[in-house]
Amino acid sequence: MAQVSWLKVPTELKITKNNMASTANFESKFFTIEPTFDVKDWAAAQPVLEEFFEKSSSEEGCFFYGFTKVGDKLFCREGYVNGEAVLAHLQNVAAPFAKILAGPASLDKLEFHAPASELDKVKEATAALNPVFFEVDSGFTKVTKEAGGTQTPQSMVSLHPRFTVKDWAAAQPIMAEFVEKTATEGSCLYYGWTKNENTLLCRESYTDACGVLAHLENVGPLLDKMLAGPAALDSISIHGPAAELEKLKEATAALGTVYFEVVDGSFSRYEV
């Protein structure tokens, strides 16, 4: 395996195959909403977050929902089965959304990631929020049941790299290699590319930190190839439980990674 210069795995941390996800891969058709808030008053924001949790947990089309935070930044990590489920969610949480923007926080940015046909279902209804729409380019999910599973605390670790693509013709075959190699990883829950104009994001999640390290070792040479001309890495963040983030900091610091810790109350209810 090629040496990855920026990946520094702690010697005491073994990359294992525990907590394996499903080996079956399905087309990536689900819908994610990615709002980022600037929090002005955490004490005032906390009860509103609890209201978001309570309302979202009642939604049949929501298969994970929760907040992650770093400093004064608050990110919502949320997934839905389709555009209809997104519209139902936005209607359901309209009251706490208005509350949080009435003082505790401001909306920094809002992104929707989904297949083009699902994005079209929400564009008219959400235009006033000025979201940025990212269309699914390629990818897979190992989630076999997106809704209706047992609700558990949100424990997954997700990566959020963002690129500016300079040469799509050169980038596309590398993107395909990323998907092909990642599809072999037992700890990957979902993986794929979404894009808006020349901005490219990777939507990816793993069962734990060991799964992330295994992935980075697996695709490290491809990242080097991507950054050698076709694209530039604008930013990368990792979202997960505090204990899992600690396992990743030494290995991923060279990328300029920002680490978002899961807020208590976040949940998942998918099955793999």
PDB file of C-alpha atoms in Angstrom:
ATOM      1  CA  MET A   1       0.000   0.000   0.000  1.00  0.00           C
ATOM      2  CA  ALA A   2       1.367   3.450  -0.900  1.00  0.00           C
ATOM      3  CA  GLN A   3       2.580   5.603   1.978  1.00  0.00           C
ATOM      4  CA  VAL A   4       0.276   8.528   2.767  1.00  0.00           C
ATOM      5  CA  SER A   5       2.478  11.406   3.929  1.00  0.00           C
ATOM      6  CA  TRP A   6      -0.208  13.396   5.767  1.00  0.00           C
ATOM      7  CA  LEU A   7      -1.802  10.420   7.569  1.00  0.00           C
ATOM      8  CA  LYS A   8      -0.220   9.794  10.973  1.00  0.00           C
ATOM      9  CA  VAL A   9      -1.968   6.887  12.682  1.00  0.00           C
ATOM     10  CA  PRO A  10      -1.171   6.673  16.424  1.00  0.00           C
ATOM     11  CA  THR A  11       0.797   3.487  17.085  1.00  0.00           C
ATOM     12  CA  GLU A  12      -1.539   2.477  19.915  1.00  0.00           C
ATOM     13  CA  LEU A  13      -4.626   2.719  17.693  1.00  0.00           C
ATOM     14  CA  LYS A  14      -5.225  -0.282  15.482  1.00  0.00           C
ATOM     15  CA  ILE A  15      -7.361  -0.054  12.369  1.00  0.00           C
ATOM     16  CA  THR A  16      -9.835  -2.864  12.972  1.00  0.00           C
ATOM     17  CA  LYS A  17     -12.891  -4.300  11.254  1.00  0.00           C
ATOM     18  CA  ASN A  18     -15.150  -4.029  14.273  1.00  0.00           C
ATOM     19  CA  ASN A  19     -18.635  -2.553  13.946  1.00  0.00           C
ATOM     20  CA  MET A  20     -18.847  -3.638  10.342  1.00  0.00           C
ATOM     21  CA  ALA A  21     -21.503  -2.064   8.167  1.00  0.00           C
ATOM     22  CA  SER A  22     -23.325  -4.072   5.533  1.00  0.00           C
ATOM     23  CA  THR A  23     -21.285  -5.406   2.616  1.00  0.00           C
ATOM     24  CA  ALA A  24     -24.152  -4.644   0.214  1.00  0.00           C
ATOM     25  CA  ASN A  25     -24.083  -1.331  -1.657  1.00  0.00           C
ATOM     26  CA  PHE A  26     -27.141   0.600  -2.853  1.00  0.00           C
ATOM     27  CA  GLU A  27     -27.442   3.723  -4.989  1.00  0.00           C
ATOM     28  CA  SER A  28     -27.079   6.962  -3.021  1.00  0.00           C
ATOM     29  CA  LYS A  29     -30.552   8.520  -3.312  1.00  0.00           C
ATOM     30  CA  PHE A  30     -31.121   9.953   0.148  1.00  0.00           C
ATOM     31  CA  PHE A  31     -31.450  13.655   0.995  1.00  0.00           C
ATOM     32  CA  THR A  32     -29.285  15.539   3.491  1.00  0.00           C
ATOM     33  CA  ILE A  33     -29.781  19.051   4.844  1.00  0.00           C
ATOM     34  CA  GLU A  34     -26.666  20.863   6.086  1.00  0.00           C
ATOM     35  CA  PRO A  35     -27.395  24.105   7.947  1.00  0.00           C
ATOM     36  CA  THR A  36     -24.623  25.911   9.829  1.00  0.00           C
ATOM     37  CA  PHE A  37     -25.462  28.418  12.559  1.00  0.00           C
ATOM     38  CA  ASP A  38     -23.449  31.033  14.441  1.00  0.00           C
ATOM     39  CA  VAL A  39     -24.526  30.738  18.080  1.00  0.00           C
ATOM     40  CA  LYS A  40     -24.694  33.934  20.122  1.00  0.00           C
ATOM     41  CA  ASP A  41     -26.227  32.502  23.314  1.00  0.00           C
ATOM     42  CA  TRP A  42     -25.750  28.791  24.068  1.00  0.00           C
ATOM     43  CA  ALA A  43     -27.939  28.892  27.182  1.00  0.00           C
ATOM     44  CA  ALA A  44     -30.837  30.220  25.124  1.00  0.00           C
ATOM     45  CA  ALA A  45     -30.120  27.867  22.215  1.00  0.00           C
ATOM     46  CA  GLN A  46     -30.067  24.620  24.236  1.00  0.00           C
ATOM     47  CA  PRO A  47     -33.817  24.322  24.963  1.00  0.00           C
ATOM     48  CA  VAL A  48     -34.539  25.094  21.309  1.00  0.00           C
ATOM     49  CA  LEU A  49     -32.196  22.289  20.247  1.00  0.00           C
ATOM     50  CA  GLU A  50     -34.114  19.936  22.529  1.00  0.00           C
ATOM     51  CA  GLU A  51     -37.323  20.990  20.790  1.00  0.00           C
ATOM     52  CA  PHE A  52     -35.721  20.229  17.408  1.00  0.00           C
ATOM     53  CA  PHE A  53     -34.777  16.750  18.680  1.00  0.00           C
ATOM     54  CA  GLU A  54     -38.238  16.021  20.037  1.00  0.00           C
ATOM     55  CA  LYS A  55     -40.056  17.079  16.888  1.00  0.00           C
ATOM     56  CA  SER A  56     -37.651  15.407  14.448  1.00  0.00           C
ATOM     57  CA  SER A  57     -37.791  12.090  16.311  1.00  0.00           C
ATOM     58  CA  SER A  58     -41.486  11.812  15.408  1.00  0.00           C
ATOM     59  CA  GLU A  59     -40.848  11.963  11.647  1.00  0.00           C
ATOM     60  CA  GLU A  60     -41.092   8.709   9.709  1.00  0.00           C
ATOM     61  CA  GLY A  61     -38.900   9.943   6.846  1.00  0.00           C
ATOM     62  CA  CYS A  62     -35.963  11.056   9.022  1.00  0.00           C
ATOM     63  CA  PHE A  63     -33.249   8.433   9.514  1.00  0.00           C
ATOM     64  CA  PHE A  64     -30.643  10.481  11.354  1.00  0.00           C
ATOM     65  CA  TYR A  65     -30.791  13.871  13.006  1.00  0.00           C
ATOM     66  CA  GLY A  66     -28.539  15.805  15.316  1.00  0.00           C
ATOM     67  CA  PHE A  67     -26.259  18.719  15.965  1.00  0.00           C
ATOM     68  CA  THR A  68     -22.482  18.980  16.102  1.00  0.00           C
ATOM     69  CA  LYS A  69     -20.513  21.954  17.372  1.00  0.00           C
ATOM     70  CA  VAL A  70     -17.115  23.603  17.547  1.00  0.00           C
ATOM     71  CA  GLY A  71     -16.566  27.024  19.121  1.00  0.00           C
ATOM     72  CA  ASP A  72     -19.601  29.137  18.233  1.00  0.00           C
ATOM     73  CA  LYS A  73     -20.417  27.064  15.123  1.00  0.00           C
ATOM     74  CA  LEU A  74     -23.407  24.721  15.212  1.00  0.00           C
ATOM     75  CA  PHE A  75     -23.992  22.243  12.383  1.00  0.00           C
ATOM     76  CA  CYS A  76     -27.062  20.070  11.849  1.00  0.00           C
ATOM     77  CA  ARG A  77     -26.349  16.552  10.555  1.00  0.00           C
ATOM     78  CA  GLU A  78     -29.630  15.230   9.186  1.00  0.00           C
ATOM     79  CA  GLY A  79     -30.777  12.711   6.583  1.00  0.00           C
ATOM     80  CA  TYR A  80     -34.156  11.978   4.957  1.00  0.00           C
ATOM     81  CA  VAL A  81     -35.523   9.367   2.596  1.00  0.00           C
ATOM     82  CA  ASN A  82     -36.639  11.869  -0.075  1.00  0.00           C
ATOM     83  CA  GLY A  83     -37.736  15.421  -0.861  1.00  0.00           C
ATOM     84  CA  GLU A  84     -41.222  14.879   0.552  1.00  0.00           C
ATOM     85  CA  ALA A  85     -39.719  13.914   3.907  1.00  0.00           C
ATOM     86  CA  VAL A  86     -37.607  17.079   3.851  1.00  0.00           C
ATOM     87  CA  LEU A  87     -40.658  19.267   3.255  1.00  0.00           C
ATOM     88  CA  ALA A  88     -42.508  17.486   6.076  1.00  0.00           C
ATOM     89  CA  HIS A  89     -39.538  18.098   8.371  1.00  0.00           C
ATOM     90  CA  LEU A  90     -39.248  21.789   7.531  1.00  0.00           C
ATOM     91  CA  GLN A  91     -42.930  22.264   8.248  1.00  0.00           C
ATOM     92  CA  ASN A  92     -42.657  20.271  11.482  1.00  0.00           C
ATOM     93  CA  VAL A  93     -39.719  22.299  12.879  1.00  0.00           C
ATOM     94  CA  ALA A  94     -40.801  25.728  11.635  1.00  0.00           C
ATOM     95  CA  ALA A  95     -41.509  26.925  15.188  1.00  0.00           C
ATOM     96  CA  PRO A  96     -38.115  26.025  16.746  1.00  0.00           C
ATOM     97  CA  PHE A  97     -36.367  27.279  13.603  1.00  0.00           C
ATOM     98  CA  ALA A  98     -38.017  30.681  14.062  1.00  0.00           C
ATOM     99  CA  LYS A  99     -37.116  30.615  17.766  1.00  0.00           C
ATOM    100  CA  ILE A 100     -33.440  29.925  17.259  1.00  0.00           C
ATOM    101  CA  LEU A 101     -33.152  32.732  14.695  1.00  0.00           C
ATOM    102  CA  ALA A 102     -34.993  35.171  16.967  1.00  0.00           C
ATOM    103  CA  GLY A 103     -31.920  35.684  19.139  1.00  0.00           C
ATOM    104  CA  PRO A 104     -29.900  32.596  20.131  1.00  0.00           C
ATOM    105  CA  ALA A 105     -28.285  32.100  16.710  1.00  0.00           C
ATOM    106  CA  SER A 106     -28.057  33.240  13.106  1.00  0.00           C
ATOM    107  CA  LEU A 107     -28.086  31.047   9.998  1.00  0.00           C
ATOM    108  CA  ASP A 108     -24.637  31.180   8.422  1.00  0.00           C
ATOM    109  CA  LYS A 109     -25.374  28.933   5.437  1.00  0.00           C
ATOM    110  CA  LEU A 110     -27.774  26.242   4.271  1.00  0.00           C
ATOM    111  CA  GLU A 111     -27.088  23.439   1.796  1.00  0.00           C
ATOM    112  CA  PHE A 112     -29.273  20.674   0.360  1.00  0.00           C
ATOM    113  CA  HIS A 113     -27.621  17.514  -1.021  1.00  0.00           C
ATOM    114  CA  ALA A 114     -29.661  14.992  -3.043  1.00  0.00           C
ATOM    115  CA  PRO A 115     -30.361  13.632  -6.532  1.00  0.00           C
ATOM    116  CA  ALA A 116     -31.563  16.330  -8.941  1.00  0.00           C
ATOM    117  CA  SER A 117     -35.115  14.956  -8.989  1.00  0.00           C
ATOM    118  CA  GLU A 118     -35.357  15.241  -5.189  1.00  0.00           C
ATOM    119  CA  LEU A 119     -33.859  18.740  -5.117  1.00  0.00           C
ATOM    120  CA  ASP A 120     -36.492  19.877  -7.609  1.00  0.00           C
ATOM    121  CA  LYS A 121     -39.217  18.915  -5.134  1.00  0.00           C
ATOM    122  CA  VAL A 122     -38.006  21.428  -2.527  1.00  0.00           C
ATOM    123  CA  LYS A 123     -36.674  24.379  -4.545  1.00  0.00           C
ATOM    124  CA  GLU A 124     -39.866  26.413  -4.700  1.00  0.00           C
ATOM    125  CA  ALA A 125     -40.800  25.817  -1.060  1.00  0.00           C
ATOM    126  CA  THR A 126     -37.347  26.714   0.294  1.00  0.00           C
ATOM    127  CA  ALA A 127     -36.352  29.599  -1.983  1.00  0.00           C
ATOM    128  CA  ALA A 128     -36.766  32.188   0.795  1.00  0.00           C
ATOM    129  CA  LEU A 129     -34.019  30.455   2.815  1.00  0.00           C
ATOM    130  CA  ASN A 130     -31.495  30.955  -0.036  1.00  0.00           C
ATOM    131  CA  PRO A 131     -30.118  27.415   0.122  1.00  0.00           C
ATOM    132  CA  VAL A 132     -27.343  26.112  -2.112  1.00  0.00           C
ATOM    133  CA  PHE A 133     -28.350  22.932  -3.945  1.00  0.00           C
ATOM    134  CA  PHE A 134     -25.783  20.155  -4.430  1.00  0.00           C
ATOM    135  CA  GLU A 135     -26.722  17.436  -6.916  1.00  0.00           C
ATOM    136  CA  VAL A 136     -25.578  13.853  -6.337  1.00  0.00           C
ATOM    137  CA  ASP A 137     -22.921  12.883  -8.874  1.00  0.00           C
ATOM    138  CA  SER A 138     -22.191   9.329  -7.767  1.00  0.00           C
ATOM    139  CA  GLY A 139     -21.940   7.147  -4.713  1.00  0.00           C
ATOM    140  CA  PHE A 140     -23.539   4.421  -2.624  1.00  0.00           C
ATOM    141  CA  THR A 141     -25.107   3.674   0.731  1.00  0.00           C
ATOM    142  CA  LYS A 142     -24.945   0.517   2.832  1.00  0.00           C
ATOM    143  CA  VAL A 143     -28.045   1.504   4.774  1.00  0.00           C
ATOM    144  CA  THR A 144     -30.622  -1.238   4.163  1.00  0.00           C
ATOM    145  CA  LYS A 145     -33.464   0.374   6.110  1.00  0.00           C
ATOM    146  CA  GLU A 146     -33.470   4.168   6.214  1.00  0.00           C
ATOM    147  CA  ALA A 147     -36.430   4.635   8.544  1.00  0.00           C
ATOM    148  CA  GLY A 148     -38.305   2.730  11.201  1.00  0.00           C
ATOM    149  CA  GLY A 149     -35.320   1.231  12.982  1.00  0.00           C
ATOM    150  CA  THR A 150     -34.614   1.516  16.696  1.00  0.00           C
ATOM    151  CA  GLN A 151     -33.633   5.054  17.687  1.00  0.00           C
ATOM    152  CA  THR A 152     -30.115   5.174  19.140  1.00  0.00           C
ATOM    153  CA  PRO A 153     -27.658   7.961  20.045  1.00  0.00           C
ATOM    154  CA  GLN A 154     -25.881   9.272  16.947  1.00  0.00           C
ATOM    155  CA  SER A 155     -22.455   7.611  17.019  1.00  0.00           C
ATOM    156  CA  MET A 156     -21.315   7.729  13.387  1.00  0.00           C
ATOM    157  CA  VAL A 157     -18.249   9.699  12.313  1.00  0.00           C
ATOM    158  CA  SER A 158     -18.724  11.751   9.142  1.00  0.00           C
ATOM    159  CA  LEU A 159     -16.162  13.514   6.960  1.00  0.00           C
ATOM    160  CA  HIS A 160     -17.017  16.720   5.098  1.00  0.00           C
ATOM    161  CA  PRO A 161     -14.294  17.608   2.567  1.00  0.00           C
ATOM    162  CA  ARG A 162     -14.954  20.455   0.154  1.00  0.00           C
ATOM    163  CA  PHE A 163     -13.055  20.950  -3.097  1.00  0.00           C
ATOM    164  CA  THR A 164     -12.875  23.499  -5.888  1.00  0.00           C
ATOM    165  CA  VAL A 165     -12.567  21.603  -9.161  1.00  0.00           C
ATOM    166  CA  LYS A 166     -10.254  23.106 -11.769  1.00  0.00           C
ATOM    167  CA  ASP A 167     -10.498  20.326 -14.367  1.00  0.00           C
ATOM    168  CA  TRP A 168     -13.628  18.143 -14.354  1.00  0.00           C
ATOM    169  CA  ALA A 169     -12.344  15.881 -17.127  1.00  0.00           C
ATOM    170  CA  ALA A 170      -9.316  15.032 -15.008  1.00  0.00           C
ATOM    171  CA  ALA A 171     -11.271  14.856 -11.748  1.00  0.00           C
ATOM    172  CA  GLN A 172     -14.075  12.506 -12.843  1.00  0.00           C
ATOM    173  CA  PRO A 173     -12.020   9.311 -13.228  1.00  0.00           C
ATOM    174  CA  ILE A 174     -10.383   9.943  -9.845  1.00  0.00           C
ATOM    175  CA  MET A 175     -13.806  10.472  -8.276  1.00  0.00           C
ATOM    176  CA  ALA A 176     -14.872   7.121  -9.721  1.00  0.00           C
ATOM    177  CA  GLU A 177     -11.782   5.487  -8.205  1.00  0.00           C
ATOM    178  CA  PHE A 178     -12.653   6.965  -4.797  1.00  0.00           C
ATOM    179  CA  VAL A 179     -16.130   5.414  -4.962  1.00  0.00           C
ATOM    180  CA  GLU A 180     -14.819   2.049  -6.177  1.00  0.00           C
ATOM    181  CA  LYS A 181     -12.170   1.754  -3.453  1.00  0.00           C
ATOM    182  CA  THR A 182     -14.434   2.994  -0.666  1.00  0.00           C
ATOM    183  CA  ALA A 183     -17.151   0.503  -1.628  1.00  0.00           C
ATOM    184  CA  THR A 184     -14.863  -2.281  -0.377  1.00  0.00           C
ATOM    185  CA  GLU A 185     -14.663  -0.838   3.158  1.00  0.00           C
ATOM    186  CA  GLY A 186     -16.701  -2.645   5.790  1.00  0.00           C
ATOM    187  CA  SER A 187     -17.050   0.325   8.154  1.00  0.00           C
ATOM    188  CA  CYS A 188     -18.370   2.821   5.590  1.00  0.00           C
ATOM    189  CA  LEU A 189     -22.077   3.642   5.979  1.00  0.00           C
ATOM    190  CA  TYR A 190     -22.444   5.835   2.902  1.00  0.00           C
ATOM    191  CA  TYR A 191     -20.142   7.582   0.441  1.00  0.00           C
ATOM    192  CA  GLY A 192     -20.488   9.754  -2.628  1.00  0.00           C
ATOM    193  CA  TRP A 193     -19.978  13.034  -4.398  1.00  0.00           C
ATOM    194  CA  THR A 194     -22.306  16.026  -4.660  1.00  0.00           C
ATOM    195  CA  LYS A 195     -21.619  19.131  -6.706  1.00  0.00           C
ATOM    196  CA  ASN A 196     -22.707  22.693  -7.381  1.00  0.00           C
ATOM    197  CA  GLU A 197     -20.926  24.414 -10.267  1.00  0.00           C
ATOM    198  CA  ASN A 198     -17.192  23.995  -9.480  1.00  0.00           C
ATOM    199  CA  THR A 199     -17.692  23.115  -5.815  1.00  0.00           C
ATOM    200  CA  LEU A 200     -17.443  19.404  -5.029  1.00  0.00           C
ATOM    201  CA  LEU A 201     -18.316  17.809  -1.697  1.00  0.00           C
ATOM    202  CA  CYS A 202     -17.949  14.263  -0.473  1.00  0.00           C
ATOM    203  CA  ARG A 203     -20.860  12.913   1.593  1.00  0.00           C
ATOM    204  CA  GLU A 204     -19.338  10.131   3.692  1.00  0.00           C
ATOM    205  CA  SER A 205     -19.860   8.469   7.044  1.00  0.00           C
ATOM    206  CA  TYR A 206     -18.274   5.623   9.012  1.00  0.00           C
ATOM    207  CA  THR A 207     -19.189   3.517  12.027  1.00  0.00           C
ATOM    208  CA  ASP A 208     -16.281   4.841  14.102  1.00  0.00           C
ATOM    209  CA  ALA A 209     -12.827   6.446  14.072  1.00  0.00           C
ATOM    210  CA  CYS A 210     -11.121   3.192  13.104  1.00  0.00           C
ATOM    211  CA  GLY A 211     -13.304   3.076  10.010  1.00  0.00           C
ATOM    212  CA  VAL A 212     -12.240   6.618   9.128  1.00  0.00           C
ATOM    213  CA  LEU A 213      -8.550   5.757   9.499  1.00  0.00           C
ATOM    214  CA  ALA A 214      -8.975   2.646   7.367  1.00  0.00           C
ATOM    215  CA  HIS A 215     -10.666   4.780   4.705  1.00  0.00           C
ATOM    216  CA  LEU A 216      -7.992   7.475   4.716  1.00  0.00           C
ATOM    217  CA  GLU A 217      -5.278   4.867   4.362  1.00  0.00           C
ATOM    218  CA  ASN A 218      -7.216   3.218   1.537  1.00  0.00           C
ATOM    219  CA  VAL A 219      -7.796   6.380  -0.515  1.00  0.00           C
ATOM    220  CA  GLY A 220      -4.796   8.490   0.521  1.00  0.00           C
ATOM    221  CA  PRO A 221      -2.985   8.096  -2.817  1.00  0.00           C
ATOM    222  CA  LEU A 222      -6.170   9.137  -4.652  1.00  0.00           C
ATOM    223  CA  LEU A 223      -6.416  12.312  -2.589  1.00  0.00           C
ATOM    224  CA  ASP A 224      -2.818  13.113  -3.485  1.00  0.00           C
ATOM    225  CA  LYS A 225      -3.687  12.524  -7.153  1.00  0.00           C
ATOM    226  CA  MET A 226      -6.781  14.749  -6.939  1.00  0.00           C
ATOM    227  CA  LEU A 227      -4.816  17.585  -5.328  1.00  0.00           C
ATOM    228  CA  ALA A 228      -1.982  17.322  -7.844  1.00  0.00           C
ATOM    229  CA  GLY A 229      -3.969  19.350 -10.386  1.00  0.00           C
ATOM    230  CA  PRO A 230      -7.657  18.503 -10.888  1.00  0.00           C
ATOM    231  CA  ALA A 231      -8.895  20.106  -7.658  1.00  0.00           C
ATOM    232  CA  ALA A 232      -7.971  22.057  -4.538  1.00  0.00           C
ATOM    233  CA  LEU A 233      -9.083  21.141  -1.012  1.00  0.00           C
ATOM    234  CA  ASP A 234     -10.900  24.185   0.393  1.00  0.00           C
ATOM    235  CA  SER A 235     -11.772  22.741   3.804  1.00  0.00           C
ATOM    236  CA  ILE A 236     -12.399  19.542   5.713  1.00  0.00           C
ATOM    237  CA  SER A 237     -14.282  18.868   8.924  1.00  0.00           C
ATOM    238  CA  ILE A 238     -14.922  15.682  10.877  1.00  0.00           C
ATOM    239  CA  HIS A 239     -18.098  15.258  12.930  1.00  0.00           C
ATOM    240  CA  GLY A 240     -18.588  12.648  15.629  1.00  0.00           C
ATOM    241  CA  PRO A 241     -18.566  11.793  19.337  1.00  0.00           C
ATOM    242  CA  ALA A 242     -15.765  13.470  21.304  1.00  0.00           C
ATOM    243  CA  ALA A 243     -14.058  10.152  22.094  1.00  0.00           C
ATOM    244  CA  GLU A 244     -13.921   9.212  18.395  1.00  0.00           C
ATOM    245  CA  LEU A 245     -12.629  12.635  17.360  1.00  0.00           C
ATOM    246  CA  GLU A 246      -9.734  12.318  19.816  1.00  0.00           C
ATOM    247  CA  LYS A 247      -8.625   9.138  18.039  1.00  0.00           C
ATOM    248  CA  LEU A 248      -8.443  11.047  14.736  1.00  0.00           C
ATOM    249  CA  LYS A 249      -6.791  14.340  15.621  1.00  0.00           C
ATOM    250  CA  GLU A 250      -3.177  13.208  15.452  1.00  0.00           C
ATOM    251  CA  ALA A 251      -3.737  11.392  12.176  1.00  0.00           C
ATOM    252  CA  THR A 252      -5.631  14.162  10.376  1.00  0.00           C
ATOM    253  CA  ALA A 253      -4.212  17.423  11.740  1.00  0.00           C
ATOM    254  CA  ALA A 254      -2.017  18.005   8.679  1.00  0.00           C
ATOM    255  CA  LEU A 255      -5.130  18.514   6.534  1.00  0.00           C
ATOM    256  CA  GLY A 256      -6.210  21.554   8.594  1.00  0.00           C
ATOM    257  CA  THR A 257      -9.210  19.595   9.863  1.00  0.00           C
ATOM    258  CA  VAL A 258     -11.924  21.211  12.003  1.00  0.00           C
ATOM    259  CA  TYR A 259     -13.520  18.846  14.544  1.00  0.00           C
ATOM    260  CA  PHE A 260     -17.243  19.072  15.391  1.00  0.00           C
ATOM    261  CA  GLU A 261     -18.428  17.228  18.515  1.00  0.00           C
ATOM    262  CA  VAL A 262     -21.873  15.587  18.613  1.00  0.00           C
ATOM    263  CA  VAL A 263     -24.435  17.335  20.830  1.00  0.00           C
ATOM    264  CA  ASP A 264     -26.329  15.127  23.300  1.00  0.00           C
ATOM    265  CA  GLY A 265     -29.792  14.253  21.991  1.00  0.00           C
ATOM    266  CA  SER A 266     -28.656  13.545  18.426  1.00  0.00           C
ATOM    267  CA  PHE A 267     -30.030  10.254  17.093  1.00  0.00           C
ATOM    268  CA  SER A 268     -29.974   7.694  14.290  1.00  0.00           C
ATOM    269  CA  ARG A 269     -32.526   5.036  13.380  1.00  0.00           C
ATOM    270  CA  TYR A 270     -31.299   3.378  10.207  1.00  0.00           C
ATOM    271  CA  GLU A 271     -30.260  -0.253   9.793  1.00  0.00           C
ATOM    272  CA  VAL A 272     -27.281  -1.653   7.895  1.00  0.00           C
TER     273      VAL A 272
END
